[in-house]
CSV table of C-alpha atoms in Angstrom, one decimal:
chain,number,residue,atom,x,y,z
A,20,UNK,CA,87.8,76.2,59.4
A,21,UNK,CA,89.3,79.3,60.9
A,22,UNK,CA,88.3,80.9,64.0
A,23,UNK,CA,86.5,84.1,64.4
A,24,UNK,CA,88.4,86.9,66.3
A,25,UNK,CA,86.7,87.8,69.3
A,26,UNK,CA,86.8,91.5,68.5
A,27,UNK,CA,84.0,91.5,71.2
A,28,UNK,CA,86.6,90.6,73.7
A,29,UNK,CA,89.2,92.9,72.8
A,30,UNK,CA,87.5,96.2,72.8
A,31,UNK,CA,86.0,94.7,76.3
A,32,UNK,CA,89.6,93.9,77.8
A,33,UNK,CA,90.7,97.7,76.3
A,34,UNK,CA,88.0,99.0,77.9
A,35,UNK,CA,88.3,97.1,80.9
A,36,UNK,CA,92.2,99.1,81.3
A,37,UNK,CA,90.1,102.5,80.9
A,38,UNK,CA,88.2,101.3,83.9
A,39,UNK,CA,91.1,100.2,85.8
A,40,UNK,CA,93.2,103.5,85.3
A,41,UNK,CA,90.3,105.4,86.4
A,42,UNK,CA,89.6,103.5,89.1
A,43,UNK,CA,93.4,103.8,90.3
A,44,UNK,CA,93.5,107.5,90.2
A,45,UNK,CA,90.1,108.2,92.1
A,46,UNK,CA,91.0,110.8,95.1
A,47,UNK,CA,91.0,108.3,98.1
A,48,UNK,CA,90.5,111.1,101.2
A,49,UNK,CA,91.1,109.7,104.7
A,50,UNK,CA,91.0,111.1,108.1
A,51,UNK,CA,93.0,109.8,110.9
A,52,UNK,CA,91.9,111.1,114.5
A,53,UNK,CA,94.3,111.0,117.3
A,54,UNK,CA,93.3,111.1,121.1
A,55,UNK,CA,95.8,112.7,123.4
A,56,UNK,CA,96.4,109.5,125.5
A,57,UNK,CA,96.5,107.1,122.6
A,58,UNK,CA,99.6,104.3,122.6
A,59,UNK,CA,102.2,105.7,120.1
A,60,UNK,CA,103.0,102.5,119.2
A,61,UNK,CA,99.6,102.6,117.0
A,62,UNK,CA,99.9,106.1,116.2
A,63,UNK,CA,103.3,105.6,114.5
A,64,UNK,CA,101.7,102.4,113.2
A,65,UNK,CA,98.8,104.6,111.5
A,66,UNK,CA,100.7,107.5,110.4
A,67,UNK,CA,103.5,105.8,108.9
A,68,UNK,CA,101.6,103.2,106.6
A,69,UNK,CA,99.1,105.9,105.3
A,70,UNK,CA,101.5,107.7,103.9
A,71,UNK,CA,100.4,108.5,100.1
A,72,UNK,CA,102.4,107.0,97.0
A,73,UNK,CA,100.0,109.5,94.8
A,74,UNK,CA,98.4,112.6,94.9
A,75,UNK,CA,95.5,111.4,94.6
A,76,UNK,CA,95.8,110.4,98.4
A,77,UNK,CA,94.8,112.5,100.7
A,78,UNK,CA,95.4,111.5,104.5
A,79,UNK,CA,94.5,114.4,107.2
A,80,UNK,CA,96.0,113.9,110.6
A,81,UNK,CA,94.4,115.5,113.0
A,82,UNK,CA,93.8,115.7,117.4
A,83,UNK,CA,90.2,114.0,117.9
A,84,UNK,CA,88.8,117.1,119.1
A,85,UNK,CA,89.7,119.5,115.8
A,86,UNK,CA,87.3,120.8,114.1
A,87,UNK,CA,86.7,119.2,110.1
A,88,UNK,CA,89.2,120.8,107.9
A,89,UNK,CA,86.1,121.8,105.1
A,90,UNK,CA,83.1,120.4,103.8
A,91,UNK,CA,84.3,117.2,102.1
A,92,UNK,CA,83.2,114.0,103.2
A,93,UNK,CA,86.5,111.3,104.0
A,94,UNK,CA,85.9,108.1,102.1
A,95,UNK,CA,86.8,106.7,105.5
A,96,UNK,CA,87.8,107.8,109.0
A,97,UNK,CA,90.2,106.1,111.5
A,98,UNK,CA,90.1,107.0,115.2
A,99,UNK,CA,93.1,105.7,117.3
A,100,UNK,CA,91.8,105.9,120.9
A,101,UNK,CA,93.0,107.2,124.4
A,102,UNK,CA,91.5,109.4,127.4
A,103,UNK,CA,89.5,111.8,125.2
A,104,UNK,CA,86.3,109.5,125.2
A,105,UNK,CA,83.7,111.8,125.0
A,106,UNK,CA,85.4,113.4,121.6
A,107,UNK,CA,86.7,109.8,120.5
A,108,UNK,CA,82.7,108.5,120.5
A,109,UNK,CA,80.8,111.7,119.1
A,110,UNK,CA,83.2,111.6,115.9
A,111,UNK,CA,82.8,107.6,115.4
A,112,UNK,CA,78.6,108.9,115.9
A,113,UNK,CA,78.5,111.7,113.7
A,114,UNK,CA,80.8,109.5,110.7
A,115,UNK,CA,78.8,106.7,110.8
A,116,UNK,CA,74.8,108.3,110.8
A,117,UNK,CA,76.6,110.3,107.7
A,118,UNK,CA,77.2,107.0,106.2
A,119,UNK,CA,81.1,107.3,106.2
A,120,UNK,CA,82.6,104.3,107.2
A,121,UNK,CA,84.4,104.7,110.3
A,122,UNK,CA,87.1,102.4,112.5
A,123,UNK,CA,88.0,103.1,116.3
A,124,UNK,CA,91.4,101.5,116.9
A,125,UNK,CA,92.7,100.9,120.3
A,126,UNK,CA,95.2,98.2,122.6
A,127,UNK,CA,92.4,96.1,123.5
A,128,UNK,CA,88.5,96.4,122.8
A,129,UNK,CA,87.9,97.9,126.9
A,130,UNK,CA,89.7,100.8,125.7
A,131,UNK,CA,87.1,101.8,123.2
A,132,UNK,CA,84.2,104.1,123.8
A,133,UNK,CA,80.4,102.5,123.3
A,134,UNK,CA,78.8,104.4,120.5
A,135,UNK,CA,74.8,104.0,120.2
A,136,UNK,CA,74.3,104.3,116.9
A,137,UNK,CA,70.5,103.5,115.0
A,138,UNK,CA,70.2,100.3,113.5
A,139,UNK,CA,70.9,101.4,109.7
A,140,UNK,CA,74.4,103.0,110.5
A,141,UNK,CA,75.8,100.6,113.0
A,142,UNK,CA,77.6,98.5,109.8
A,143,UNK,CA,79.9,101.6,109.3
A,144,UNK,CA,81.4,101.0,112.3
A,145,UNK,CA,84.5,98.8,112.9
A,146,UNK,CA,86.4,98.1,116.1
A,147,UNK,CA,90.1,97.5,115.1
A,148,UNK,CA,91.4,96.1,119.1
A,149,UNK,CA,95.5,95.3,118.4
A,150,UNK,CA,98.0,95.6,121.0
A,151,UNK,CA,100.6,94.8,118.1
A,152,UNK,CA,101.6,97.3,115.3
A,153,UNK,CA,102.5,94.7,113.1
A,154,UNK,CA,99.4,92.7,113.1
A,155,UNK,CA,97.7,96.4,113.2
A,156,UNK,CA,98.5,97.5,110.0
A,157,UNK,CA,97.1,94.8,107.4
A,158,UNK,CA,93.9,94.2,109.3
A,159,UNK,CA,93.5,98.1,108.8
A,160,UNK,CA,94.0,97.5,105.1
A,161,UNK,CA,91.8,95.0,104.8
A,162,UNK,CA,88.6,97.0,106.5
A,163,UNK,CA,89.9,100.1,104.3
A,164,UNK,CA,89.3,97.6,101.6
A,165,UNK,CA,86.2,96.2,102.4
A,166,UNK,CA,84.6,99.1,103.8
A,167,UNK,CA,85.4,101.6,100.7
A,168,UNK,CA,84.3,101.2,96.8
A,169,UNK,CA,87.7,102.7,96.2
A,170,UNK,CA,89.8,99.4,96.4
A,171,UNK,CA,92.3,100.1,93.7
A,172,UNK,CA,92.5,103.9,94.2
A,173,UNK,CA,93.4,102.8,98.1
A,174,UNK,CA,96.1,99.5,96.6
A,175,UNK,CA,97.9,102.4,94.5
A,176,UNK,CA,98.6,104.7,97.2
A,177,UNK,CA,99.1,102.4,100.0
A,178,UNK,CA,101.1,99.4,99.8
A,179,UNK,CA,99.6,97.9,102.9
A,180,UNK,CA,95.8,97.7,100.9
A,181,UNK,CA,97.4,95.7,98.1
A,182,UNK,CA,96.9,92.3,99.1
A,183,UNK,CA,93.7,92.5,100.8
A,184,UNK,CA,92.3,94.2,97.2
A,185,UNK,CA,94.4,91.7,95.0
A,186,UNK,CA,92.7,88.7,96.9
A,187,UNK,CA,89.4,90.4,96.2
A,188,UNK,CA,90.0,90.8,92.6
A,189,UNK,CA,91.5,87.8,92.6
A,190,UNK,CA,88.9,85.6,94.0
A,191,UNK,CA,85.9,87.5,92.4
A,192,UNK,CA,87.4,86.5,88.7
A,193,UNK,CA,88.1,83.5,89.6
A,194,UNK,CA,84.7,82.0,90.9
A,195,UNK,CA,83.2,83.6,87.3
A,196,UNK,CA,85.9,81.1,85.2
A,197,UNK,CA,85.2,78.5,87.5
A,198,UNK,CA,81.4,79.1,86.9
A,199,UNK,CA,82.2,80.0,82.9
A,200,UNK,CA,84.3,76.8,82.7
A,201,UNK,CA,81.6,74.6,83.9
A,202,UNK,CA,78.8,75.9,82.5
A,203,UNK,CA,79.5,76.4,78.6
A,204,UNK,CA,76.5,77.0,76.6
A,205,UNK,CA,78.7,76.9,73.0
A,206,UNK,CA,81.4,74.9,73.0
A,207,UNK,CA,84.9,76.9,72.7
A,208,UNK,CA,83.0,80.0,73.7
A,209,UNK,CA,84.5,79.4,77.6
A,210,UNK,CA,88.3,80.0,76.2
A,211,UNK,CA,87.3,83.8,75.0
A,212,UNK,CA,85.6,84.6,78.1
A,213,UNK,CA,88.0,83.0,80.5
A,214,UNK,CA,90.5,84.9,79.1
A,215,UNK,CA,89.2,88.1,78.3
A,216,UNK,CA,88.8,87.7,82.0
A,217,UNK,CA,92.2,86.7,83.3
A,218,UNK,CA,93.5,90.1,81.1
A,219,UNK,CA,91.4,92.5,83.3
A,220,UNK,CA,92.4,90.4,86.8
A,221,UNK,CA,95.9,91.4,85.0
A,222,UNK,CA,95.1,95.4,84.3
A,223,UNK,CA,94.0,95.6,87.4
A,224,UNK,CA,96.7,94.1,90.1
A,225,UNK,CA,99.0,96.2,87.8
A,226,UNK,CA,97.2,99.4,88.7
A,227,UNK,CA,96.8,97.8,92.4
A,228,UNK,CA,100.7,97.9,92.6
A,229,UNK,CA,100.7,101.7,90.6
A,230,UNK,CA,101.4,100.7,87.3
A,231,UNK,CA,101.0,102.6,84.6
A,232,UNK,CA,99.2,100.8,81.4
A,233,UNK,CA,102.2,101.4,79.1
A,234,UNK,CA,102.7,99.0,76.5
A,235,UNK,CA,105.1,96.7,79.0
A,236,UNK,CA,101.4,95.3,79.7
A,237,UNK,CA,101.1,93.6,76.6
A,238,UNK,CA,103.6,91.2,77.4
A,239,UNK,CA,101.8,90.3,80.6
A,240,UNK,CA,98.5,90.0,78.5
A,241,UNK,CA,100.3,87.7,76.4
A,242,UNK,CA,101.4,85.6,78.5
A,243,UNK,CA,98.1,85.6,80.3
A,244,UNK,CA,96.7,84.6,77.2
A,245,UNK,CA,99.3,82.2,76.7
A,246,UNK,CA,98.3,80.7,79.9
A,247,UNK,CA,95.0,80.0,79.0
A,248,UNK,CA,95.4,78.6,76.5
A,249,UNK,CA,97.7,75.9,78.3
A,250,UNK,CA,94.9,75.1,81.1
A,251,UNK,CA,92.5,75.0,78.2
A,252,UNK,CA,94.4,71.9,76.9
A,253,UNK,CA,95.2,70.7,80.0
A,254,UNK,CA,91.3,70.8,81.0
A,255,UNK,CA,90.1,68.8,77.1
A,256,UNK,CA,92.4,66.0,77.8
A,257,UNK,CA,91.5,65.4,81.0
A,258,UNK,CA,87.7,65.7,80.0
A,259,UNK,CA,87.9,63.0,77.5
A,260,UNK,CA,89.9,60.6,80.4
A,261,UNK,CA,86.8,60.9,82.4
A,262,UNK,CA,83.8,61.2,80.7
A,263,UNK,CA,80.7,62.8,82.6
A,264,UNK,CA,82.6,64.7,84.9
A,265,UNK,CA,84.6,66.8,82.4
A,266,UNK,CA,82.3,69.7,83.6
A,267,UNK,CA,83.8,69.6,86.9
A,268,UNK,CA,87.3,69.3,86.0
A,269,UNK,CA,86.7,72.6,83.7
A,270,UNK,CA,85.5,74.8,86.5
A,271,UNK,CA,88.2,73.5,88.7
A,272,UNK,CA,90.9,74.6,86.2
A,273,UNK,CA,88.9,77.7,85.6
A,274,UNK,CA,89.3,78.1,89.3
A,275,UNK,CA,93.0,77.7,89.4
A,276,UNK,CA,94.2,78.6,86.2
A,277,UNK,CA,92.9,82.1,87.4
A,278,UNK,CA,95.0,81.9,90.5
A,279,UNK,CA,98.0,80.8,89.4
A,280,UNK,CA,98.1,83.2,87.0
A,281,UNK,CA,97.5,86.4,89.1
A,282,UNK,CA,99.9,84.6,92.0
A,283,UNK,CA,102.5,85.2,89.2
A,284,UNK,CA,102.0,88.3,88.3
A,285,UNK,CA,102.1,89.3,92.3
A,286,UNK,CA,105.2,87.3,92.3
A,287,UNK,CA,106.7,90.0,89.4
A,288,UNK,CA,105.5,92.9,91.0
A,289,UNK,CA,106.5,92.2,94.3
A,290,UNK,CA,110.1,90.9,92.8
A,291,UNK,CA,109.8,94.4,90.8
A,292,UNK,CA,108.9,96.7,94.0
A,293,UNK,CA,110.8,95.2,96.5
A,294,UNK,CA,109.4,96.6,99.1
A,295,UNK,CA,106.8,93.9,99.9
A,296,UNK,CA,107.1,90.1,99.6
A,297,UNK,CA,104.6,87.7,97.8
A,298,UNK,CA,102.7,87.0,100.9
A,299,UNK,CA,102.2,90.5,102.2
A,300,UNK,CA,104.7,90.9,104.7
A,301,UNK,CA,106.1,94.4,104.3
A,302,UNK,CA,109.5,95.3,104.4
A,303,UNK,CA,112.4,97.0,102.9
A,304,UNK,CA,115.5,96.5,101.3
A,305,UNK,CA,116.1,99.5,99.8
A,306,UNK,CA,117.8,101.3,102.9
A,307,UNK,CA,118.3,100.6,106.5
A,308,UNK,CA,115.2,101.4,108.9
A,309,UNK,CA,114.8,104.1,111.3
A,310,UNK,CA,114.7,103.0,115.0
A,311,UNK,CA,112.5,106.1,116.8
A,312,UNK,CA,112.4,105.2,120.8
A,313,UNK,CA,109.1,105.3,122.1
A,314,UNK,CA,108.2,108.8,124.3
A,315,UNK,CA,108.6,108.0,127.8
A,316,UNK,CA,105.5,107.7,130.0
A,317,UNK,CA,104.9,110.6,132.4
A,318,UNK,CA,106.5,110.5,135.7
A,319,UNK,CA,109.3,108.2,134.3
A,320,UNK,CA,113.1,110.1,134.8
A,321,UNK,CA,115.3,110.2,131.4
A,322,UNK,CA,118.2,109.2,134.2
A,323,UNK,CA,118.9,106.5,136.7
A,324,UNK,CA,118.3,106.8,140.1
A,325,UNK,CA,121.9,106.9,141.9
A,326,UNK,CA,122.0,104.3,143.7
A,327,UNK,CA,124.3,100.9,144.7
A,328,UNK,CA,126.5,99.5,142.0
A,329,UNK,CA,124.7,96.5,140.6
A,330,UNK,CA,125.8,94.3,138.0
A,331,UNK,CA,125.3,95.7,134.4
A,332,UNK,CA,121.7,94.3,132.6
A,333,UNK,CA,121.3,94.5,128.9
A,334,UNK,CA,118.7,96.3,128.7
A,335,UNK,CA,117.4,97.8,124.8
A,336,UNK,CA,114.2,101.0,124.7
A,337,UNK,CA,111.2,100.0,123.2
A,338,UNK,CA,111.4,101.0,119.5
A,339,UNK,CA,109.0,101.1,116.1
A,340,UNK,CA,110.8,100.5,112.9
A,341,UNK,CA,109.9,103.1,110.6
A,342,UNK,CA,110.7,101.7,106.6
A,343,UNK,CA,111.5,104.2,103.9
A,344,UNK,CA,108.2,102.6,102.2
A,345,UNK,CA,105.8,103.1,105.2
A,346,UNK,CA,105.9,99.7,107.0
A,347,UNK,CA,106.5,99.4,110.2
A,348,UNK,CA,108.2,97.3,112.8
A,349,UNK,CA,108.8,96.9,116.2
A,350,UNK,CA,111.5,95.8,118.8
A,351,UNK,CA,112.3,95.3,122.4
């Protein structure tokens, strides 16, 4: 007996890639505050990872103290702190009672201001306390991520957002095939569903890393498809080896079928981009970094004191790597 197409699924996977564009090329609009004090480590940090891939990304840099540029609510506001803590706590105030989630970054948490806030917008805050602007710059992706309903829309302008979004899609789709896979109603009607699925978790990591949805994802959905059908297979024979627990095996394949699949598909985009490897860790390879020395404190000379000879020390400036794709590193 032949099987009926799932026509269902189809026009809800095509749809699904509607939804995914449209979500990719929402207007993302964030504000970045600086105080006059704050570490330029940080601020080089921030600047140079919010530096939109789209034009639908819109990052306004700004002194903490200067006025809103117009009437537009940010989807988000990040505040990197210094001496200016009067003006550093009334913005993180006024942001968050306006419901706009807000994040206050600084060396350590001493350095940033206390903000009362009511009860009902004290979630929109976020303290971000890094000495490090390497470990700085993907925990800010992952609170841009989590703090925003613009996920996608962030992962396609900033390649910093990407894996803290792809885990999310990732995981979400993944607990509902491990559920679909051990719950089935009608038998066979967990392979439609699973897959159908696995194809959006697809559409959308390839908007995540800015892809368009040109027809070089239908290989990818084929092979998705392809896919499940393998853990499918796998899943029935080892159902009938263990009878009354073939439930649980399902879900668990369900589960990591899922995984896998997306894992590779990070795996060809990050092979594609090169600019970020599997794991997250930014970097490039596409030409040498920049190496921009620190500003020297105040008081400190640009010269040597004259002075007795003393043996020569190797001595190298405090520097931030600045990538031709926004990361950013740091050296002694």
């Amino acid at each position: 007996m032949s099987r009926k197409i799932p026509w269902g699924k189809i026009l809800e996977v095509a749809g699904a890639g509607k939804d995914a564009r449209e979500g990719g090329s929402q207007t993302v609009r964030l504000w970045v505050r600086i105080s006059s004090d704050a570490p330029r480590g940080l601020v080089l940090a921030v600047k140079e990872a919010l530096v939109a891939r789209e034009a639908s990304g819109i990052v306004d840099v700004r002194p903490v103290d200067a006025p809103a540029s117009d009437d537009v609510a940010p989807d988000a506001v990040i505040v990197v702190c210094g001496g200016q803590v009067a003006a550093e706590a009334a913005l993180a105030r006024d942001a968050a009672r306006r419901g706009v989630p807000v994040a206050l970054v600084a060396e350590s948490a001493v350095e940033v201001p206390d903000v009362e806030l009511p009860e009902e917008a004290s979630p929109y805050l976020e303290v971000l306390a890094c000495a490090d602007a390497l470990a700085l710059v993907p925990r800010l992706g992952t609170w841009l991520v989590g703090a925003t309903d613009k996920g996608l829309a962030l992962a396609a302008n900033f390649p910093f957002c990407r894996p803290a979004e792809v885990d999310a899609l990732v995981i979400r789709c993944a607990m509902e095939n491990a559920a679909v896979g051990a719950v089935t109603l009608i038998p066979g009607s967990d392979m439609a569903v699973m897959t159908a699925n696995q194809a959006k978790l697809a559409l959308d990591i390839a908007v995540a890393y800015g892809r368009g949805l040109d027809p070089s994802r239908a290989l990818e959905l084929a092979g998705v498809v392809g896919a499940g059908f393998g853990y499918r297979a796998l899943a029935r024979a080892v159902s009938r080896l263990v009878p009354g627990l073939g439930w649980a095996f399902k879900g668990v394949m369900g589960y990591a079928g899922t995984v896998a699949t997306a894992r590779a598909l990070q795996v060809r985009f990050d092979f594609e981009d090169v600019s970020l490897r599997p794991h997250g860790e930014e970097i490039s390879r596409q030409a040498p970094a920049r190496h921009l020395e620190l500003p020297k404190k105040a008081g400190e000379s640009k010269k040597p004191h004259a002075g007795p000879a003393r043996s020569p020390r190797a001595t190298a400036p405090a520097y931030v790597v600045l990538c031709p794709d926004g990361s950013v590193g740091r050296g002694e």
